[in-house]
Coordinates of C-alpha atoms in Angstrom, one line a residue:
Chain M
M4 CA 0.0 0.0 0.0
F5 CA 2.9 2.2 0.2
F6 CA 2.9 3.5 -3.4
K7 CA -0.9 3.4 -3.6
P8 CA -2.9 6.3 -2.2
V9 CA -5.5 5.2 0.2
I10 CA -7.6 8.5 -0.4
P11 CA -8.4 9.2 -4.1
L12 CA -7.8 12.9 -3.8
K13 CA -9.7 14.6 -6.5
F14 CA -8.5 18.2 -5.9
G15 CA -8.3 20.4 -9.0
S16 CA -4.9 19.7 -10.3
K17 CA -5.3 21.7 -13.5
F18 CA -4.1 25.0 -12.0
L19 CA -1.1 23.4 -10.2
G20 CA -0.4 21.4 -13.4
L21 CA -0.2 24.5 -15.6
I22 CA 2.1 26.3 -13.2
I23 CA 4.5 23.5 -13.2
L24 CA 4.4 23.2 -16.9
F25 CA 4.8 26.9 -17.6
T26 CA 7.7 27.2 -15.1
A27 CA 9.5 24.1 -16.6
F28 CA 9.0 25.6 -20.1
L29 CA 10.6 28.9 -19.1
A30 CA 13.3 27.2 -16.8
T31 CA 14.4 25.0 -19.7
L32 CA 14.7 28.0 -22.1
T33 CA 16.6 29.9 -19.4
A34 CA 18.9 27.1 -18.4
F35 CA 19.6 26.4 -22.1
A36 CA 20.5 30.0 -22.7
G37 CA 22.7 30.0 -19.7
V38 CA 24.4 26.8 -20.5
F39 CA 24.8 27.7 -24.1
T40 CA 26.3 31.1 -23.5
L41 CA 28.8 29.7 -21.0
N42 CA 29.8 27.0 -23.2
L43 CA 30.2 29.2 -26.1
T44 CA 32.3 31.5 -24.1
A45 CA 34.6 28.7 -23.1
R46 CA 34.9 27.5 -26.6
W47 CA 35.8 30.9 -27.9
E48 CA 38.3 31.3 -25.1
K49 CA 39.9 28.1 -25.9
E50 CA 40.1 28.6 -29.6
L51 CA 41.0 32.3 -29.7
A52 CA 42.8 33.4 -26.6
N53 CA 46.0 32.2 -27.5
Q54 CA 46.2 33.3 -31.1
I55 CA 48.5 36.1 -32.0
V56 CA 49.1 37.9 -35.4
I57 CA 52.5 39.4 -35.9
E58 CA 53.0 42.1 -38.7
I59 CA 56.5 43.0 -39.7
P60 CA 56.3 46.2 -41.7
F61 CA 57.5 46.5 -45.2
S62 CA 61.3 47.3 -45.3
S63 CA 64.3 46.2 -47.1
N64 CA 65.4 43.8 -44.4
M65 CA 61.9 42.5 -43.5
Q66 CA 62.7 39.0 -44.7
Y67 CA 65.7 38.9 -42.3
E68 CA 63.6 40.1 -39.6
A69 CA 60.8 37.6 -40.3
E70 CA 63.4 34.9 -40.1
K71 CA 64.4 36.0 -36.7
V72 CA 60.7 36.1 -35.5
L73 CA 60.2 32.6 -36.9
T74 CA 63.2 31.2 -35.1
Y75 CA 62.1 32.8 -32.0
L76 CA 58.5 31.4 -32.2
Q77 CA 59.8 27.9 -33.0
T78 CA 62.1 27.9 -30.0
N79 CA 59.7 29.7 -27.6
N80 CA 56.6 27.6 -27.0
A81 CA 54.6 28.8 -30.1
S82 CA 52.7 26.5 -32.3
N83 CA 50.4 26.5 -35.5
I84 CA 52.9 29.0 -36.9
H85 CA 51.8 30.2 -40.4
V86 CA 53.3 32.8 -42.6
L87 CA 50.7 34.4 -44.8
K88 CA 51.7 34.1 -48.5
T89 CA 51.5 37.0 -50.8
E90 CA 48.6 35.6 -52.6
E91 CA 46.7 35.1 -49.3
Q92 CA 47.4 38.8 -48.5
V93 CA 46.3 39.8 -52.0
N94 CA 43.2 37.6 -51.7
L95 CA 42.2 39.4 -48.5
L96 CA 42.8 42.9 -49.8
T97 CA 40.8 42.2 -53.0
K98 CA 37.7 41.7 -50.9
W99 CA 38.2 45.2 -49.6
L100 CA 39.7 47.0 -52.7
G101 CA 38.0 45.2 -55.5
S102 CA 39.4 42.8 -58.1
N103 CA 40.3 45.5 -60.6
F104 CA 42.7 47.1 -58.2
D105 CA 46.5 46.6 -59.0
T106 CA 48.1 45.1 -55.9
S107 CA 51.4 44.0 -57.5
N108 CA 53.3 47.1 -56.4
L109 CA 51.8 47.4 -52.9
P110 CA 54.3 47.4 -50.1
L111 CA 52.9 44.4 -48.4
P112 CA 54.2 43.4 -44.9
I113 CA 54.9 39.8 -43.6
I114 CA 52.2 38.6 -41.6
I115 CA 52.8 35.6 -39.3
E116 CA 50.0 33.8 -37.4
A117 CA 50.9 31.7 -34.4
E118 CA 49.4 30.3 -31.2
A119 CA 50.9 30.4 -27.8
K120 CA 51.4 26.9 -26.1
K121 CA 50.0 26.3 -22.6
T122 CA 53.2 27.1 -20.8
A123 CA 53.6 30.4 -22.6
T124 CA 51.7 33.6 -22.6
L125 CA 50.9 36.1 -25.3
T126 CA 52.7 38.8 -23.5
D127 CA 55.9 36.6 -23.1
L128 CA 55.9 36.2 -26.8
K129 CA 55.2 39.8 -27.6
T130 CA 58.2 41.0 -25.3
G131 CA 60.7 38.6 -26.9
I132 CA 59.7 39.4 -30.4
T133 CA 59.7 43.2 -29.7
I134 CA 63.3 42.9 -28.6
L135 CA 64.4 41.2 -31.7
V136 CA 62.3 43.3 -34.2
P137 CA 61.2 46.6 -32.4
S138 CA 59.0 47.5 -35.4
A139 CA 57.0 44.4 -35.2
E140 CA 53.2 45.0 -34.6
F141 CA 50.8 42.7 -32.8
S142 CA 47.3 41.9 -32.7
S143 CA 45.4 39.3 -30.8
N144 CA 41.8 38.5 -29.9
Q145 CA 42.2 39.6 -26.4
D146 CA 40.2 42.7 -26.6
A147 CA 37.4 41.1 -28.5
L148 CA 37.3 38.4 -26.0
K149 CA 37.2 40.8 -23.0
E150 CA 34.0 42.2 -24.6
L151 CA 32.6 38.8 -25.2
K152 CA 33.4 37.9 -21.5
K153 CA 31.6 40.8 -20.3
I154 CA 28.5 39.9 -22.3
A155 CA 28.7 36.3 -21.2
T156 CA 29.1 37.3 -17.6
T157 CA 26.2 39.7 -17.9
T158 CA 24.0 37.0 -19.6
K159 CA 25.1 34.5 -16.9
W160 CA 23.8 36.8 -14.2
A161 CA 20.7 37.6 -16.1
M162 CA 19.8 33.9 -16.5
L163 CA 20.6 33.2 -12.9
S164 CA 18.3 36.3 -11.9
A165 CA 15.6 34.8 -14.3
L166 CA 16.0 31.3 -12.7
F167 CA 15.8 32.8 -9.2
T168 CA 12.6 34.6 -10.0
L169 CA 11.2 31.5 -11.6
I170 CA 12.1 29.4 -8.5
T171 CA 10.5 32.0 -6.2
T172 CA 7.4 32.3 -8.2
L173 CA 6.9 28.6 -8.4
S174 CA 7.5 28.0 -4.8
I175 CA 4.9 30.6 -3.9
A176 CA 2.5 29.3 -6.4
I177 CA 3.0 25.7 -5.2
F178 CA 2.8 26.7 -1.5
F179 CA -0.5 28.5 -2.0
A180 CA -1.9 25.8 -4.4
S181 CA -0.9 23.2 -1.8
N182 CA -2.4 25.2 1.0
S183 CA -5.9 25.4 -0.7
I184 CA -5.7 21.8 -1.4
F185 CA -5.1 21.1 2.3
M186 CA -7.9 23.6 3.2
A187 CA -10.3 21.8 1.0
Y188 CA -9.4 18.4 2.6
S189 CA -9.1 19.7 6.2
E190 CA -12.1 17.6 7.2
E191 CA -10.7 14.4 5.8
I192 CA -7.3 15.1 7.3
E193 CA -8.9 15.6 10.7
T194 CA -10.8 12.4 10.4
L195 CA -7.5 10.6 9.4
F196 CA -5.6 12.1 12.5
I197 CA -8.6 10.7 14.6
L198 CA -8.3 7.4 13.2
G199 CA -4.7 7.1 14.0
A200 CA -2.8 8.5 11.0
T201 CA 0.6 10.0 11.5
P202 CA 1.4 13.3 9.6
F203 CA 3.7 11.5 7.4
Y204 CA 1.0 9.0 6.4
I205 CA -1.4 11.8 5.4
L206 CA 1.5 13.7 3.6
R207 CA 2.2 10.6 1.7
Q208 CA -1.3 10.5 0.3
F209 CA -0.8 14.0 -1.1
I210 CA 2.8 13.5 -2.3
L211 CA 1.6 10.3 -4.2
K212 CA -0.8 12.7 -6.1
I213 CA 1.7 15.5 -6.7
V214 CA 4.7 13.6 -7.8
P215 CA 3.1 12.3 -10.9
L216 CA 1.5 15.6 -11.6
A217 CA 5.0 17.3 -11.3
L218 CA 6.7 14.6 -13.5
K219 CA 4.1 14.8 -16.2
N220 CA 3.8 18.7 -16.5
S221 CA 7.4 19.5 -16.1
G222 CA 8.3 16.8 -18.6
T223 CA 5.8 18.3 -21.0
G224 CA 7.1 21.8 -20.3
A225 CA 10.7 20.8 -21.0
I226 CA 9.8 18.9 -24.2
V227 CA 8.0 21.8 -25.7
A228 CA 10.7 24.2 -24.6
S229 CA 13.2 21.8 -26.4
L230 CA 11.1 21.9 -29.6
V231 CA 11.1 25.6 -29.5
I232 CA 15.0 25.6 -29.1
F233 CA 15.5 23.0 -31.9
T234 CA 13.1 24.8 -34.3
G235 CA 14.9 28.1 -33.5
G236 CA 18.1 26.5 -34.1
F237 CA 17.0 24.9 -37.4
I238 CA 15.8 28.3 -38.7
V239 CA 19.0 30.1 -37.8
D240 CA 21.4 27.2 -38.9
K241 CA 20.0 24.0 -40.5
S242 CA 23.3 22.1 -40.2
T243 CA 24.3 22.7 -36.6
L244 CA 20.8 23.4 -35.0
L245 CA 22.5 26.0 -32.9
L246 CA 23.5 23.3 -30.4
G247 CA 26.9 22.3 -29.3
G248 CA 27.7 19.2 -27.4
Y249 CA 25.4 18.3 -24.5
D250 CA 24.0 21.9 -24.0
M251 CA 20.3 20.9 -24.7
L252 CA 20.7 17.7 -22.3
Y253 CA 22.2 19.8 -19.4
A254 CA 19.5 22.3 -19.8
I255 CA 16.6 19.8 -19.7
I256 CA 18.2 18.1 -16.7
I257 CA 18.6 21.4 -14.9
A258 CA 15.1 22.4 -15.7
L259 CA 13.4 19.1 -15.0
G260 CA 15.3 18.5 -11.9
G261 CA 14.9 22.0 -10.5
T262 CA 11.1 22.0 -11.2
I263 CA 10.3 18.6 -9.6
I264 CA 12.6 19.3 -6.6
I265 CA 10.9 22.8 -6.0
T266 CA 7.5 21.5 -6.6
L267 CA 8.0 18.8 -4.0
S268 CA 9.9 21.0 -1.5
A269 CA 7.3 23.6 -1.6
A270 CA 4.5 21.1 -1.3
I271 CA 6.1 19.3 1.6
Y272 CA 7.0 22.6 3.4
C273 CA 3.4 23.6 3.1
A274 CA 2.0 20.3 4.1
N275 CA 4.3 20.2 7.1
N276 CA 3.0 23.7 8.3
F277 CA -0.5 22.6 7.7
L278 CA -0.3 19.3 9.5
K279 CA 1.4 20.8 12.5
H280 CA -1.9 22.6 13.0
F281 CA -3.8 19.2 13.1
A282 CA -1.3 17.1 14.7
R283 CA -2.3 17.8 18.3
Chain I
M219 CA -6.9 0.2 28.8
I220 CA -7.0 2.4 31.9
I221 CA -7.8 6.1 31.1
E222 CA -7.3 8.7 33.8
L223 CA -8.2 12.3 33.6
K224 CA -6.5 14.3 36.4
N225 CA -7.5 18.0 37.2
I226 CA -8.7 18.6 33.6
R227 CA -9.5 22.1 32.8
F228 CA -11.0 22.8 29.4
N229 CA -12.3 26.1 28.1
F230 CA -13.6 27.6 24.7
G231 CA -12.1 31.0 25.1
S232 CA -13.5 32.5 28.3
H233 CA -16.3 29.7 28.5
H234 CA -15.3 27.0 31.0
I235 CA -16.5 23.6 30.2
F236 CA -14.4 21.7 32.9
K237 CA -12.6 23.4 35.8
S238 CA -11.0 20.6 37.6
L239 CA -12.2 17.3 36.2
N240 CA -11.2 14.0 37.7
L241 CA -12.2 10.7 36.2
K242 CA -10.8 7.2 36.0
I243 CA -12.1 4.5 33.7
N244 CA -10.2 1.3 34.9
T245 CA -12.9 -1.5 34.6
T246 CA -13.8 -2.9 31.4
N247 CA -17.6 -2.1 31.2
L248 CA -20.2 -0.5 29.1
Y249 CA -20.7 3.1 30.5
F250 CA -23.4 5.6 29.6
L251 CA -22.4 9.4 29.6
T252 CA -25.3 11.7 30.1
G253 CA -25.8 15.4 31.0
A254 CA -27.8 18.5 30.0
N255 CA -27.4 20.0 26.7
S256 CA -24.1 21.7 26.3
S257 CA -22.8 20.3 29.5
G258 CA -19.7 18.9 27.6
K259 CA -20.6 15.3 26.8
T260 CA -19.0 15.6 23.3
V261 CA -15.9 17.7 24.8
L262 CA -15.3 14.7 27.3
L263 CA -15.6 12.0 24.8
K264 CA -13.2 14.0 22.6
L265 CA -10.8 14.4 25.4
L266 CA -10.8 10.6 26.2
G267 CA -10.4 10.1 22.4
L268 CA -7.3 12.3 22.5
Q269 CA -8.9 14.6 19.9
L270 CA -8.8 17.6 22.1
K271 CA -6.0 18.8 24.2
P272 CA -6.9 19.9 27.6
S273 CA -6.3 23.5 28.5
G274 CA -4.8 22.1 31.8
G275 CA -4.3 18.8 33.7
Q276 CA -3.2 15.5 32.5
I277 CA -4.6 12.5 30.7
L278 CA -2.9 9.2 31.6
I279 CA -3.4 6.1 29.6
D280 CA -2.3 2.9 31.3
D281 CA -0.6 5.1 33.9
K282 CA 1.5 6.9 31.4
V283 CA 0.9 10.7 30.8
V284 CA -0.2 11.5 27.2
N285 CA 2.5 13.6 25.6
Y286 CA 0.6 15.7 22.9
N287 CA 4.0 16.8 21.3
N288 CA 4.9 13.3 20.5
I289 CA 2.8 12.9 17.3
K290 CA 3.9 9.3 16.7
E291 CA 2.8 8.1 20.1
L292 CA -0.4 10.1 19.9
A293 CA -1.2 8.5 16.5
K294 CA -0.4 4.9 18.0
L295 CA -2.8 5.7 21.0
R296 CA -5.4 6.8 18.8
Q297 CA -5.2 3.6 16.8
K298 CA -6.3 1.9 20.1
I299 CA -9.4 4.0 20.4
G300 CA -12.6 3.7 18.2
F301 CA -14.7 6.7 17.9
I302 CA -18.2 6.8 16.7
F303 CA -19.1 10.4 15.5
D304 CA -22.5 11.9 15.9
E305 CA -21.9 13.4 12.3
H306 CA -20.5 10.0 11.0
K307 CA -17.4 11.8 9.4
L308 CA -17.2 9.3 6.5
L309 CA -14.7 10.1 3.8
T310 CA -16.8 11.3 0.9
D311 CA -14.3 10.1 -1.8
L312 CA -14.3 6.6 -0.4
N313 CA -17.0 4.0 -1.0
V314 CA -18.4 1.8 1.8
F315 CA -15.8 -0.8 1.5
D316 CA -12.8 1.6 1.6
N317 CA -14.4 3.7 4.5
I318 CA -14.5 0.7 6.6
A319 CA -11.0 -0.6 5.7
L320 CA -9.5 2.7 6.3
P321 CA -8.3 2.3 9.9
L322 CA -6.6 -1.0 9.0
R323 CA -4.8 0.4 6.0
I324 CA -3.7 3.3 8.2
M325 CA -2.4 0.7 10.8
G326 CA -0.5 -0.9 7.8
E327 CA -2.4 -4.2 7.9
N328 CA -1.8 -6.7 5.2
E329 CA -4.4 -6.1 2.3
R330 CA -5.5 -9.7 2.2
K331 CA -6.6 -9.4 6.1
V332 CA -7.9 -5.9 5.4
R333 CA -10.4 -7.5 2.8
E334 CA -11.3 -10.3 5.1
K335 CA -12.1 -8.2 8.0
T336 CA -13.8 -5.5 6.0
N337 CA -16.1 -8.1 4.3
S338 CA -17.1 -9.5 7.7
M339 CA -17.8 -6.1 9.0
I340 CA -19.9 -5.4 5.9
E341 CA -21.7 -8.6 6.4
W342 CA -22.6 -7.5 10.0
S343 CA -23.9 -4.2 8.9
G344 CA -26.3 -5.8 6.4
L345 CA -24.9 -3.5 3.6
K346 CA -23.4 -6.2 1.4
D347 CA -25.4 -5.0 -1.6
K348 CA -24.0 -1.3 -1.1
T349 CA -20.2 -2.2 -0.8
R350 CA -19.3 0.1 -3.7
K351 CA -21.7 2.8 -2.9
M352 CA -20.5 6.2 -2.0
P353 CA -21.6 7.8 1.3
N354 CA -23.9 10.4 -0.2
E355 CA -25.9 7.5 -1.8
L356 CA -26.6 6.1 1.8
S357 CA -29.3 7.0 4.3
S358 CA -28.2 8.6 7.6
S359 CA -28.8 5.3 9.5
E360 CA -26.6 3.4 7.0
Q361 CA -23.9 6.1 7.4
K362 CA -24.0 5.5 11.0
L363 CA -23.7 1.7 10.6
I364 CA -20.5 2.4 8.3
S365 CA -19.2 4.6 11.0
I366 CA -19.7 1.9 13.7
A367 CA -18.1 -0.7 11.5
R368 CA -15.2 1.5 10.8
S369 CA -14.6 2.1 14.5
I370 CA -14.9 -1.5 15.5
I371 CA -12.9 -3.2 12.7
K372 CA -9.6 -2.3 14.3
R373 CA -10.7 -4.0 17.6
P374 CA -10.0 -0.9 19.6
Q375 CA -9.5 -1.3 23.5
I376 CA -12.1 1.5 24.1
I377 CA -15.0 2.7 22.1
L378 CA -16.3 6.1 22.4
A379 CA -19.7 6.9 20.8
D380 CA -21.4 10.1 20.6
E381 CA -25.3 9.9 20.3
L382 CA -25.1 6.4 19.0
T383 CA -28.8 5.8 18.6
K384 CA -29.8 9.1 17.1
D385 CA -30.3 7.9 13.5
L386 CA -31.1 4.3 14.2
D387 CA -34.4 2.4 14.4
S388 CA -35.1 0.3 17.5
Q389 CA -34.1 -3.2 15.7
T390 CA -30.7 -1.8 14.6
N391 CA -30.2 -0.1 17.9
Q392 CA -30.8 -3.5 19.6
R393 CA -28.3 -5.1 17.2
I394 CA -25.6 -2.7 18.0
M395 CA -26.1 -2.8 21.8
L396 CA -25.7 -6.6 21.4
L397 CA -22.6 -6.2 19.6
L398 CA -21.1 -3.7 22.1
H399 CA -21.9 -6.0 24.9
E400 CA -20.1 -8.7 23.2
L401 CA -17.1 -6.5 22.8
V402 CA -17.2 -5.7 26.5
K403 CA -17.0 -9.4 27.2
Q404 CA -14.1 -9.4 25.1
N405 CA -12.3 -6.8 27.3
T406 CA -13.3 -3.6 25.5
T407 CA -14.4 -0.5 27.4
V408 CA -17.5 1.4 25.8
V409 CA -18.5 4.9 26.6
L410 CA -21.8 5.8 25.0
S411 CA -22.9 9.5 25.3
T412 CA -26.6 10.3 25.2
H413 CA -29.1 12.9 26.1
D414 CA -31.8 10.2 26.8
H415 CA -31.6 9.4 30.7
T416 CA -34.5 6.9 30.4
W417 CA -32.8 4.8 27.7
A418 CA -29.4 4.9 29.8
N419 CA -31.3 4.0 32.9
N420 CA -33.0 0.9 31.3
H421 CA -29.6 -0.7 30.5
K422 CA -28.7 -1.1 34.2
Q423 CA -25.2 -0.3 33.4
P424 CA -22.9 2.5 35.1
I425 CA -23.7 6.0 34.2
L426 CA -21.4 9.0 34.1
I427 CA -23.3 12.1 34.7
I428 CA -21.8 15.6 33.9
K429 CA -23.1 18.2 36.3
D430 CA -21.4 21.4 37.5
H431 CA -18.4 21.0 35.3
N432 CA -17.6 17.7 36.9
V433 CA -18.4 14.0 36.2
H434 CA -20.1 11.8 38.8
L435 CA -20.5 8.0 38.6
S436 CA -23.8 6.5 39.5

């Protein structure tokens, strides 16, 4: 009899169900946005943070200076070293200046792309190269990344605030919904106490009703939200569906787990308060 | 079961029902409880049934003070008490069978035994053809029978009944009294509250009379 409710509670579960469904839907969207932003930032950081572009200005001895830089890079923890060929530079310029522009007489610099290995930092590389070739100029993705990080951090806090608001709203809604259920069943609860039921026994009757309700509705909410995300992703980018790795899975786990835990906690908290009143 | 009330005080707001009530029920018997209207018959039954907490004093069961803060212990004690309500208090969402079976299920009785005992109680009540009916489909006297069956099914050590005969015809009344006498023989104490002194006197059983905020045994 442990998992079978003794009292067939027929309380209006539509309102409670809708609250759970709607919260799970919003929580999944929010959690997905949060997880996705954090993962994207981490990916950008991993892929771009250590990249550096070294430009040796056009001069008569730029070949010699380039040799010095290359030797330095090869012996000082740099990898993926790539010297841009003249055709590659011309190709890049053509996009800006048009194909009719004569680039043959342009004083093109030597451009070297490299990536600092884990043990080295971009600052170390810059300092070393500047000593060898004082005229060398550098550009890295650090500035852009800083901006991206700011956006990601802001987004992260916005998501956390949204989740917190959702949790609070859900908790309050469940608390009051549970309270009205208990009020509606106060006579039955009183009779159960008189017949010798413990508060835990009575609580179990309600939990056995609320758990399937929470599971069903939070599941539906999460599935609907997933479909929205998948559809959105498909519209934006048909090949990747906007999703990287397990972002979606994590979001569903967070939203589902969160909604169910909050629903049960709020209901149990409410029940405990309510039953204390009857217990004596 | 020995129930003792020591210096019990009970009041609703400023209205005193009992000021210093002392009562000891230590002999298995069938007691009648009488008194004027609003003298406190139902309150006394509810105090004995541990449904109300006294404003002062102590209730002892088998020489042990009842601790109203120990919810588990209180539930265990209530399982030993059968209460027949004046207003039946049947659960409206449960049918006849499930209402009668409820105390056994609360006590965690094996479902096979629950069925056996419930069916025999239904047989006794004469409502075999109404097993699946809901309380609102029954007459008041049928509801009373279900309420009695529900309180007896767990074989309580004490039965407290509030205005037992109110909705019953004389034949059913007689049948219930026979059953209660049988239970007394099997070591169950019964306390029946009634406003009908004559009916109580006719049974030649000890009578508890509430008078002047106290209880007297006659």
